[in-house]
Coordinates of C-alpha atoms in Angstrom, one line a residue:
M28 CA 58.6 22.1 -22.6
T29 CA 56.0 24.6 -21.3
E30 CA 55.9 25.5 -17.6
G31 CA 53.1 26.5 -15.4
K32 CA 53.7 27.9 -11.9
V33 CA 53.9 24.4 -10.4
L34 CA 54.0 21.8 -13.2
S35 CA 55.5 21.5 -16.7
I36 CA 54.3 19.7 -19.8
R37 CA 56.5 17.8 -22.2
R38 CA 56.0 15.8 -25.4
L39 CA 55.2 12.2 -25.1
T40 CA 58.1 10.0 -26.2
P41 CA 58.3 6.3 -27.2
D42 CA 59.8 5.6 -23.8
D43 CA 56.5 6.7 -22.2
E44 CA 54.5 3.8 -23.5
T45 CA 54.6 1.7 -20.3
W46 CA 54.0 4.7 -18.1
L47 CA 51.0 5.7 -20.3
F48 CA 49.6 2.2 -20.1
E49 CA 49.9 2.2 -16.3
L50 CA 48.0 5.5 -16.2
E51 CA 45.3 4.5 -18.6
R52 CA 44.7 1.0 -17.4
D53 CA 43.4 2.3 -14.1
P54 CA 39.5 2.1 -14.2
E55 CA 39.2 5.0 -11.8
V56 CA 41.4 7.3 -13.9
M57 CA 39.5 6.3 -17.0
R58 CA 36.0 6.4 -15.4
Y59 CA 35.1 9.9 -16.6
T60 CA 36.8 9.7 -20.0
D61 CA 35.2 8.8 -23.3
R62 CA 36.8 5.4 -23.3
G63 CA 37.4 2.7 -20.7
P64 CA 40.7 1.4 -19.3
Q65 CA 43.2 0.7 -22.0
T66 CA 45.3 -2.4 -22.6
L67 CA 49.0 -2.4 -23.4
A68 CA 48.1 -3.4 -27.0
Q69 CA 45.7 -0.5 -27.3
I70 CA 48.4 2.0 -26.1
Q71 CA 50.9 0.4 -28.5
Q72 CA 48.5 0.9 -31.3
Q73 CA 47.8 4.5 -30.4
M74 CA 51.4 5.6 -29.9
P75 CA 52.4 6.3 -33.5
A76 CA 49.5 8.7 -33.9
L77 CA 50.1 10.3 -30.5
L78 CA 53.8 10.9 -31.4
A79 CA 53.0 12.3 -34.8
G80 CA 50.3 14.7 -33.5
Y81 CA 52.8 17.4 -32.5
D82 CA 53.8 18.0 -36.1
N83 CA 50.3 17.9 -37.5
P84 CA 48.3 21.1 -37.1
Q85 CA 45.1 19.0 -36.9
G86 CA 46.6 16.3 -34.7
L87 CA 46.0 15.4 -31.1
K88 CA 48.6 16.9 -28.9
L89 CA 49.0 14.8 -25.7
W90 CA 51.6 16.0 -23.2
V91 CA 53.0 14.4 -20.1
V92 CA 52.4 16.5 -17.0
T93 CA 55.5 16.6 -14.8
H94 CA 55.9 17.7 -11.2
P95 CA 59.4 18.7 -10.0
Q96 CA 59.3 16.3 -7.1
L97 CA 56.7 13.7 -8.0
G98 CA 57.8 13.1 -11.6
D99 CA 55.2 12.3 -14.3
I100 CA 51.7 12.6 -12.9
G101 CA 49.3 12.7 -15.8
T102 CA 48.5 14.0 -19.2
V103 CA 46.9 17.0 -20.8
A104 CA 45.5 17.2 -24.4
F105 CA 44.7 19.8 -27.0
Y106 CA 43.1 18.8 -30.4
P107 CA 40.7 20.1 -33.0
G108 CA 37.1 19.7 -32.0
E109 CA 33.7 20.6 -33.6
S110 CA 32.8 23.9 -35.1
G111 CA 36.4 25.3 -35.3
Q112 CA 36.9 25.0 -31.6
Y113 CA 39.7 23.1 -29.9
E114 CA 39.0 20.6 -27.2
V115 CA 41.1 20.3 -24.1
G116 CA 41.3 17.5 -21.6
Y117 CA 43.4 16.2 -18.7
K118 CA 43.8 13.2 -16.4
L119 CA 46.0 12.5 -13.4
G120 CA 47.2 9.3 -11.8
R121 CA 44.9 8.5 -8.9
S122 CA 47.6 9.0 -6.3
H123 CA 47.8 12.7 -7.3
W124 CA 44.0 13.4 -6.9
G125 CA 42.9 16.0 -4.3
L126 CA 46.2 17.8 -4.2
G127 CA 45.3 20.8 -6.4
L128 CA 47.4 19.3 -9.2
G129 CA 44.4 19.1 -11.7
S130 CA 44.2 22.9 -11.6
A131 CA 48.0 23.2 -11.9
A132 CA 47.9 20.8 -14.9
M133 CA 45.2 22.9 -16.5
A134 CA 47.3 26.1 -15.8
A135 CA 50.2 24.5 -17.7
L136 CA 48.0 23.6 -20.6
M137 CA 46.4 27.0 -20.7
A138 CA 49.9 28.6 -20.7
W139 CA 50.7 26.6 -23.8
V140 CA 47.4 27.6 -25.4
A141 CA 48.1 31.3 -24.7
E142 CA 51.5 31.0 -26.3
H143 CA 50.7 28.9 -29.3
H144 CA 46.9 29.3 -30.0
P145 CA 45.7 32.5 -28.3
E146 CA 42.9 32.8 -30.9
A147 CA 41.5 29.3 -30.3
R148 CA 38.0 29.0 -28.8
L149 CA 38.1 26.1 -26.4
V150 CA 35.7 23.3 -25.5
A151 CA 35.8 20.5 -22.9
E152 CA 33.4 17.8 -22.0
V153 CA 33.1 16.5 -18.5
F154 CA 30.8 13.9 -17.1
E155 CA 28.4 15.4 -14.6
P156 CA 29.5 13.3 -11.6
N157 CA 33.1 14.6 -12.0
I158 CA 32.5 17.7 -9.9
A159 CA 36.2 18.4 -9.4
S160 CA 36.8 18.7 -13.1
T161 CA 33.8 20.9 -13.5
R162 CA 35.2 23.3 -10.9
I163 CA 38.6 23.4 -12.6
L164 CA 37.0 24.3 -16.0
Q165 CA 35.0 27.0 -14.4
R166 CA 38.1 28.4 -12.7
F167 CA 39.7 28.8 -16.1
G168 CA 36.7 30.7 -17.7
F169 CA 34.8 27.8 -19.1
T170 CA 31.0 28.0 -18.9
L171 CA 28.4 25.3 -19.3
S172 CA 26.9 25.3 -22.8
K173 CA 25.1 21.9 -23.1
R174 CA 24.0 19.0 -20.9
F175 CA 23.2 15.7 -22.6
Y176 CA 23.0 12.0 -21.8
N177 CA 25.9 9.9 -23.0
E178 CA 24.4 6.6 -24.1
D179 CA 27.8 4.9 -24.5
R180 CA 28.9 5.7 -20.9
Q181 CA 25.4 5.7 -19.4
M182 CA 25.7 9.0 -17.6
W183 CA 25.0 12.7 -18.0
D184 CA 27.7 14.6 -19.9
Q185 CA 28.4 18.3 -20.0
R186 CA 29.9 20.5 -22.6
F187 CA 31.8 23.6 -21.5
E188 CA 33.1 26.4 -23.7
R189 CA 35.6 29.1 -23.3
P190 CA 36.4 32.2 -25.4
S191 CA 39.9 32.4 -26.8
V192 CA 42.7 33.7 -24.6
D193 CA 42.7 36.8 -26.9
E194 CA 39.0 37.4 -26.0
L195 CA 39.3 36.4 -22.3
P196 CA 42.9 36.6 -21.1
L197 CA 43.9 34.1 -18.4
G198 CA 43.3 35.3 -14.9
E199 CA 40.3 37.4 -15.7

């Protein structure tokens, strides 16, 4: 388990299947992701790969974000992206929006990155209407590198990049 100042992240377990379904079936939670709301069958199909990702250097690492009083509130992700960069992402349950927990979730993820992959150059994509996520990325040293139209989702998308923690330490 990795701890940020407010939140911690933990590995997904088989027992989280229903919880993950409840999170990812919400159309508002999934509105600014690269896929729409998920069915229970889709989550069940994805679980083996998600659980195996922790032991695979090239696998997707998806963690559950945990708040000391609120319990499990969302997920953060880290996985190999294009051009040797690693992509990061996060999502919170709708009832946790607007409370500063997106920034806290990103802080917990970045603490893990600093500990385990300080040399990794990072990338994140965020749809342009998602202003809150854009601000979170900028707060953590990400800068806009590309703007493009996402035909599948029918909205403008943005690519943000960040130097490695070795190059740009957290908090600078």
